[in-house]
């Protein structure tokens, strides 16, 4: 296990800062279709030093963390939400990432003496709004936790909930000045840029700088688009001679993805890497590539994706620690209710390939423990902060 000179949390914050420079180019809306973006080689960007740096970064992405960035200030009153209900609203239960988070939240919410209520957003703004309204109208509500959808998809309902004094934790998206944090809104931001960067860095390294890569961009909202737009410059720097193209998909249009992917591969049979942004698309992508030599890399990976890496169907999978994130979310709820400063969490990520998957406990127990990403002691550390250990 490698101990880097800079903690991964610090590195991720640095990467996120660099990504924000490119944010001015991020799309604020999206629609289905194919986006072709072949790269143009830049003079002087390829060197032995650059290759060594890329190899070191990929090795670092594959390493397990030695520790986590966590707050040190204890919760003033750890019983403040006891007997109340936290309402968890993921964009869709289709995505394994959100199903896993819901399962872990059961434990972290219970540790704070509260109950969990899950409402499936179904990838539909109307359904999401109804979920928010239902939570707002619950007289026992402790907080609403949104996961994976852009605030603007349900802005009216979320604003109304805030006006009613309901605490909202906005998770797995990005902080947006249009919806500022305050007494009733706190962010637990997604490492979406980091996961995309990890996979694409592996593509650049594995292809020795000659990949023809097709990215399947999730266009469910500006957040998921922003993750790719902010991460893309690093790939273009790492791989100036690579060919890059995109197709877009959404939760609502995923049934069309197989035919669109097949058409794209017929149009360009030289595509040798396919990167669905999120692992929820793997059940579509893997069968669609059964007659292709293209390798698959993906993000937002949970147990199924790592099993696919283990079995050889997926070459590279980046994931985020949903277990750590679930405890960080409840910690944020408690700090909001106690009027304490919100900790700027960086959710741990890691890249999994054939090179390190043999050292990973690819099981439900291994996944739930959080040990894929670092020490499995964070739950006890949170309980100590809450005064319930």
Coordinates of C-alpha atoms in Angstrom, one line a residue:
X1 CA 0.0 0.0 0.0
X2 CA 1.5 3.2 -1.2
X3 CA 1.6 6.3 1.0
X4 CA 1.6 9.4 -1.3
X5 CA 3.2 12.7 -0.5
X6 CA -0.2 14.4 -0.7
X7 CA -3.4 12.9 0.7
X8 CA -5.9 11.7 -1.8
X9 CA -8.4 14.1 -0.4
X10 CA -6.0 17.0 -1.1
X11 CA -5.3 15.7 -4.6
X12 CA -9.0 15.4 -5.3
X13 CA -9.6 18.9 -4.2
X14 CA -6.8 20.1 -6.4
X15 CA -8.3 18.2 -9.3
X16 CA -11.7 19.6 -8.6
X17 CA -10.2 23.1 -8.6
X18 CA -8.5 22.5 -11.9
X19 CA -11.8 21.1 -13.3
X20 CA -13.7 24.3 -12.2
X21 CA -11.5 26.3 -14.6
X22 CA -13.0 24.2 -17.5
X23 CA -16.5 24.6 -16.0
X24 CA -17.2 27.7 -18.1
X25 CA -17.4 25.2 -21.0
X26 CA -19.9 23.0 -19.3
X27 CA -23.3 22.4 -20.9
X28 CA -26.3 23.7 -19.0
X29 CA -28.7 21.7 -20.9
X30 CA -28.5 18.5 -23.0
X31 CA -30.3 16.4 -25.5
X32 CA -29.9 13.0 -27.1
X33 CA -27.7 12.4 -30.1
X34 CA -24.2 11.8 -31.1
X35 CA -21.4 14.3 -30.5
X36 CA -18.2 13.8 -32.5
X37 CA -15.1 15.4 -31.0
X38 CA -11.9 14.0 -32.7
X39 CA -8.8 15.4 -31.0
X40 CA -6.1 17.3 -32.7
X41 CA -2.5 16.5 -31.6
X42 CA -0.8 19.3 -29.7
X43 CA 2.9 19.7 -30.3
X44 CA 5.2 18.9 -27.4
X45 CA 2.6 17.3 -25.1
X46 CA 4.0 13.8 -25.4
X47 CA 7.2 13.0 -23.5
X48 CA 8.9 10.4 -21.4
X49 CA 8.2 12.6 -18.4
X50 CA 4.6 12.9 -19.3
X51 CA 4.3 9.1 -19.7
X52 CA 5.9 8.5 -16.3
X53 CA 3.6 11.0 -14.7
X54 CA 0.6 9.3 -16.2
X55 CA 1.7 5.9 -15.1
X56 CA 2.3 7.2 -11.6
X57 CA -1.2 8.8 -11.4
X58 CA -2.9 5.6 -12.6
X59 CA -1.0 3.6 -10.0
X60 CA -2.1 6.1 -7.4
X61 CA -5.7 5.9 -8.5
X62 CA -5.5 2.1 -8.0
X63 CA -4.1 2.3 -4.5
X64 CA -6.2 2.0 -1.4
X65 CA -6.3 5.0 0.9
X66 CA -4.5 5.0 4.2
X67 CA -7.0 7.3 5.9
X68 CA -10.0 9.5 5.2
X69 CA -10.5 13.2 5.4
X70 CA -12.9 13.6 8.4
X71 CA -14.0 16.3 10.8
X72 CA -12.6 16.6 14.2
X73 CA -15.3 18.7 15.8
X74 CA -17.8 16.5 17.7
X75 CA -21.5 16.8 17.2
X76 CA -23.0 19.0 19.9
X77 CA -26.1 17.0 20.3
X78 CA -26.0 13.5 18.7
X79 CA -29.7 12.8 19.7
X80 CA -31.1 15.9 17.9
X81 CA -32.9 13.8 15.1
X82 CA -33.8 10.8 17.3
X83 CA -37.2 9.4 16.4
X84 CA -37.4 11.5 13.2
X85 CA -37.3 10.4 9.6
X86 CA -34.7 11.1 6.9
X87 CA -36.2 11.0 3.4
X88 CA -33.8 9.7 0.8
X89 CA -34.6 10.5 -2.9
X90 CA -32.3 9.0 -5.5
X91 CA -32.8 9.9 -9.1
X92 CA -33.5 6.3 -9.8
X93 CA -33.2 3.0 -8.0
X94 CA -32.1 1.4 -11.3
X95 CA -28.5 2.6 -10.6
X96 CA -26.6 0.2 -8.3
X97 CA -24.9 3.1 -6.7
X98 CA -28.1 4.5 -5.2
X99 CA -29.4 1.1 -4.1
X100 CA -26.2 0.6 -2.2
X101 CA -26.3 4.0 -0.6
X102 CA -29.9 3.4 0.5
X103 CA -28.8 0.1 2.1
X104 CA -25.9 1.7 4.0
X105 CA -28.0 4.7 5.0
X106 CA -30.3 2.3 7.0
X107 CA -27.3 1.7 9.3
X108 CA -26.0 5.3 9.5
X109 CA -29.5 6.8 10.0
X110 CA -30.3 4.2 12.7
X111 CA -27.0 5.0 14.5
X112 CA -28.4 8.6 14.9
X113 CA -31.7 7.2 16.3
X114 CA -33.7 8.1 13.2
X115 CA -35.6 6.2 10.5
X116 CA -35.1 6.1 6.7
X117 CA -37.7 6.5 4.1
X118 CA -36.8 5.9 0.4
X119 CA -38.7 7.4 -2.6
X120 CA -37.6 6.4 -6.1
X121 CA -37.3 9.4 -8.3
X122 CA -37.6 7.2 -11.4
X123 CA -35.5 9.7 -13.5
X124 CA -38.6 11.8 -13.8
X125 CA -38.8 15.5 -12.6
X126 CA -42.5 15.1 -11.8
X127 CA -41.9 12.0 -9.6
X128 CA -39.0 13.6 -7.9
X129 CA -41.1 16.6 -7.1
X130 CA -43.8 14.4 -5.6
X131 CA -41.2 12.7 -3.5
X132 CA -40.0 16.0 -2.2
X133 CA -43.5 17.2 -1.5
X134 CA -44.3 14.0 0.4
X135 CA -41.2 14.4 2.5
X136 CA -41.9 18.1 3.2
X137 CA -45.4 17.3 4.4
X138 CA -44.1 14.7 6.9
X139 CA -44.4 16.3 10.3
X140 CA -41.6 14.0 11.5
X141 CA -39.1 14.9 8.8
X142 CA -35.5 15.3 9.9
X143 CA -34.1 16.0 6.4
X144 CA -34.4 15.4 2.7
X145 CA -31.4 13.7 1.1
X146 CA -31.3 14.1 -2.7
X147 CA -29.0 11.9 -4.7
X148 CA -27.8 12.1 -8.2
X149 CA -30.2 14.7 -9.7
X150 CA -29.7 18.3 -10.5
X151 CA -31.5 20.7 -8.1
X152 CA -33.2 22.4 -11.0
X153 CA -35.1 19.2 -11.8
X154 CA -37.3 19.9 -8.7
X155 CA -36.4 23.4 -7.8
X156 CA -39.9 24.5 -7.0
X157 CA -40.5 21.6 -4.6
X158 CA -37.0 21.8 -3.0
X159 CA -37.4 25.6 -2.6
X160 CA -40.8 25.1 -1.0
X161 CA -39.3 22.5 1.4
X162 CA -36.5 24.9 2.4
X163 CA -39.0 27.7 2.9
X164 CA -40.9 25.3 5.3
X165 CA -37.6 24.9 7.2
X166 CA -36.8 21.4 6.1
X167 CA -33.1 20.6 6.0
X168 CA -31.9 19.3 2.6
X169 CA -28.6 17.5 1.9
X170 CA -27.9 17.8 -1.9
X171 CA -25.6 14.9 -2.7
X172 CA -23.8 13.4 -5.7
X173 CA -24.0 16.6 -7.7
X174 CA -21.9 19.8 -7.7
X175 CA -22.2 23.0 -5.8
X176 CA -24.2 25.5 -7.8
X177 CA -24.2 29.3 -7.0
X178 CA -27.8 29.4 -8.3
X179 CA -28.8 27.3 -5.2
X180 CA -26.5 28.5 -2.4
X181 CA -25.8 26.6 0.8
X182 CA -27.3 27.9 4.0
X183 CA -29.2 26.8 7.1
X184 CA -31.5 24.6 5.1
X185 CA -29.2 23.4 2.2
X186 CA -25.9 21.7 2.4
X187 CA -23.9 19.9 -0.3
X188 CA -22.1 16.6 -0.2
X189 CA -20.5 16.8 -3.7
X190 CA -20.0 13.9 -6.1
X191 CA -16.5 12.8 -7.2
X192 CA -17.9 12.5 -10.7
X193 CA -15.0 14.3 -12.3
X194 CA -12.5 12.2 -10.4
X195 CA -14.1 8.9 -11.5
X196 CA -14.2 9.9 -15.1
X197 CA -10.6 11.1 -14.9
X198 CA -9.4 7.9 -13.4
X199 CA -10.9 5.7 -16.1
X200 CA -9.8 8.0 -19.0
X201 CA -6.3 8.2 -17.6
X202 CA -6.2 4.4 -17.6
X203 CA -7.4 4.4 -21.3
X204 CA -4.6 6.8 -22.2
X205 CA -2.0 4.6 -20.5
X206 CA -3.3 1.3 -21.6
X207 CA -3.6 2.4 -25.2
X208 CA -0.1 3.9 -25.1
X209 CA -1.6 7.1 -26.3
X210 CA -3.5 5.8 -29.4
X211 CA -7.0 5.0 -28.1
X212 CA -10.1 5.5 -30.3
X213 CA -12.5 6.0 -27.4
X214 CA -16.3 6.3 -27.3
X215 CA -17.8 7.8 -24.2
X216 CA -21.4 7.3 -23.3
X217 CA -22.3 10.5 -21.5
X218 CA -25.2 10.5 -19.1
X219 CA -27.4 13.4 -20.0
X220 CA -29.8 13.3 -17.1
X221 CA -28.9 16.8 -16.2
X222 CA -26.2 19.5 -16.3
X223 CA -24.4 17.8 -13.3
X224 CA -23.5 14.6 -15.1
X225 CA -22.6 16.5 -18.2
X226 CA -20.4 18.8 -16.2
X227 CA -18.4 15.8 -14.8
X228 CA -17.3 14.9 -18.3
X229 CA -16.7 18.4 -19.5
X230 CA -14.5 19.1 -16.5
X231 CA -12.6 15.8 -16.8
X232 CA -12.1 15.8 -20.5
X233 CA -9.2 18.4 -20.7
X234 CA -7.0 16.1 -18.6
X235 CA -7.6 13.2 -21.0
X236 CA -6.9 15.4 -24.1
X237 CA -3.6 16.5 -22.4
X238 CA -2.7 12.9 -21.5
X239 CA -3.6 11.5 -24.9
X240 CA -3.3 14.2 -27.6
X241 CA -3.1 11.6 -30.4
X242 CA -6.2 9.7 -29.2
X243 CA -9.6 9.9 -31.0
X244 CA -12.5 10.9 -28.8
X245 CA -16.2 10.8 -29.5
X246 CA -19.4 10.7 -27.5
X247 CA -23.0 9.5 -27.6
X248 CA -25.6 10.6 -25.0
X249 CA -28.1 8.6 -23.0
X250 CA -30.5 9.3 -20.2
X251 CA -32.3 7.1 -17.7
X252 CA -35.5 7.6 -19.7
X253 CA -33.9 6.8 -23.1
X254 CA -31.6 4.0 -22.0
X255 CA -33.7 1.5 -23.9
X256 CA -32.4 3.1 -27.2
X257 CA -28.7 2.8 -26.2
X258 CA -28.0 -0.6 -27.5
X259 CA -29.1 0.2 -31.1
X260 CA -27.3 3.6 -31.0
X261 CA -24.2 2.0 -29.7
X262 CA -24.4 -0.7 -32.4
X263 CA -24.8 1.9 -35.1
X264 CA -21.8 3.9 -33.8
X265 CA -19.6 0.8 -33.9
X266 CA -20.6 0.0 -37.5
X267 CA -19.8 3.6 -38.4
X268 CA -16.4 3.4 -36.8
X269 CA -15.2 -0.2 -36.4
X270 CA -11.8 1.2 -35.1
X271 CA -13.3 2.1 -31.8
X272 CA -11.3 0.1 -29.2
X273 CA -12.4 1.6 -25.9
X274 CA -16.0 2.2 -24.8
X275 CA -16.6 4.2 -21.6
X276 CA -20.1 4.3 -20.2
X277 CA -20.0 7.1 -17.7
X278 CA -21.9 5.1 -15.1
X279 CA -22.0 1.4 -14.4
X280 CA -25.8 1.3 -14.6
X281 CA -25.3 1.1 -18.4
X282 CA -23.2 -2.1 -18.3
X283 CA -26.1 -4.5 -18.7
X284 CA -26.7 -2.8 -22.1
X285 CA -23.1 -2.1 -23.1
X286 CA -21.5 -5.5 -22.3
X287 CA -23.9 -7.5 -24.6
X288 CA -23.7 -4.9 -27.3
X289 CA -19.9 -5.3 -27.4
X290 CA -19.8 -9.2 -27.4
X291 CA -18.7 -9.2 -31.1
X292 CA -16.2 -6.3 -30.6
X293 CA -12.7 -6.2 -29.4
X294 CA -13.3 -2.9 -27.7
X295 CA -12.4 -2.7 -24.0
X296 CA -14.9 -1.3 -21.5
X297 CA -14.1 1.2 -18.7
X298 CA -16.8 2.7 -16.4
X299 CA -17.5 4.8 -13.4
X300 CA -19.9 4.8 -10.4
X301 CA -19.0 1.2 -10.0
X302 CA -20.5 -1.1 -7.4
X303 CA -20.3 -4.9 -6.8
X304 CA -21.6 -5.9 -10.2
X305 CA -19.0 -3.8 -12.1
X306 CA -16.2 -5.2 -9.9
X307 CA -17.4 -8.7 -10.6
X308 CA -17.3 -7.9 -14.3
X309 CA -13.7 -6.7 -13.9
X310 CA -12.9 -9.9 -12.0
X311 CA -14.5 -11.9 -14.8
X312 CA -12.8 -9.9 -17.6
X313 CA -15.9 -8.4 -19.2
X314 CA -14.9 -4.9 -17.9
X315 CA -11.3 -3.7 -18.1
X316 CA -11.4 -0.7 -15.8
X317 CA -13.9 0.4 -13.2
X318 CA -13.8 3.5 -11.0
X319 CA -16.1 3.7 -8.0
X320 CA -16.8 5.9 -5.0
X321 CA -17.2 4.8 -1.5
X322 CA -21.0 4.8 -1.0
X323 CA -20.6 3.5 2.5
X324 CA -18.4 6.4 3.6
X325 CA -20.7 8.8 1.7
X326 CA -23.8 7.5 3.6
X327 CA -22.2 8.2 6.9
X328 CA -21.0 11.6 5.7
X329 CA -24.6 12.5 4.7
X330 CA -26.0 11.7 8.2
X331 CA -23.1 13.6 9.8
X332 CA -24.0 16.6 7.6
X333 CA -27.7 16.3 8.7
X334 CA -26.6 16.3 12.3
X335 CA -24.3 19.3 11.9
X336 CA -27.1 21.2 10.1
X337 CA -29.5 20.6 13.0
X338 CA -26.9 21.6 15.5
X339 CA -26.0 24.8 13.7
X340 CA -22.4 23.6 13.2
X341 CA -20.1 24.1 10.3
X342 CA -20.6 21.6 7.5
X343 CA -17.5 19.6 6.7
X344 CA -16.3 19.8 3.0
X345 CA -16.3 16.0 2.4
X346 CA -14.4 14.5 -0.5
X347 CA -15.9 11.1 -1.1
X348 CA -13.0 8.5 -1.7
X349 CA -12.7 6.9 -5.1
X350 CA -10.5 4.1 -6.5
X351 CA -9.8 2.6 -9.9
X352 CA -10.1 -1.2 -10.3
X353 CA -8.4 -3.2 -13.0
X354 CA -7.1 -6.8 -13.5
X355 CA -3.9 -5.5 -11.8
X356 CA -5.5 -4.9 -8.4
X357 CA -8.8 -6.7 -8.4
X358 CA -7.2 -9.9 -7.0
X359 CA -6.5 -8.0 -3.8
X360 CA -10.1 -6.9 -3.4
X361 CA -12.9 -8.8 -1.5
X362 CA -15.4 -8.7 -4.3
X363 CA -18.4 -9.6 -2.2
X364 CA -21.4 -7.9 -0.7
X365 CA -19.7 -7.9 2.7
X366 CA -16.6 -6.4 1.3
X367 CA -18.6 -3.7 -0.5
X368 CA -20.7 -2.8 2.5
X369 CA -17.7 -2.5 4.8
X370 CA -16.1 0.3 2.7
X371 CA -12.7 -1.5 2.8
X372 CA -12.4 -1.3 -1.0
X373 CA -11.4 2.3 -0.6
X374 CA -9.6 2.5 2.8
X375 CA -9.8 1.5 6.5
X376 CA -13.2 0.0 7.4
X377 CA -13.2 2.0 10.7
X378 CA -15.0 5.1 9.6
X379 CA -18.4 4.1 11.0
X380 CA -17.0 3.8 14.5
X381 CA -15.2 7.2 14.0
X382 CA -18.5 8.8 13.0
X383 CA -20.3 7.3 16.0
X384 CA -17.6 8.7 18.3
X385 CA -18.1 12.2 16.7
X386 CA -21.9 11.8 17.4
X387 CA -21.4 10.6 20.9
X388 CA -23.2 7.3 20.3
X389 CA -20.2 4.9 20.2

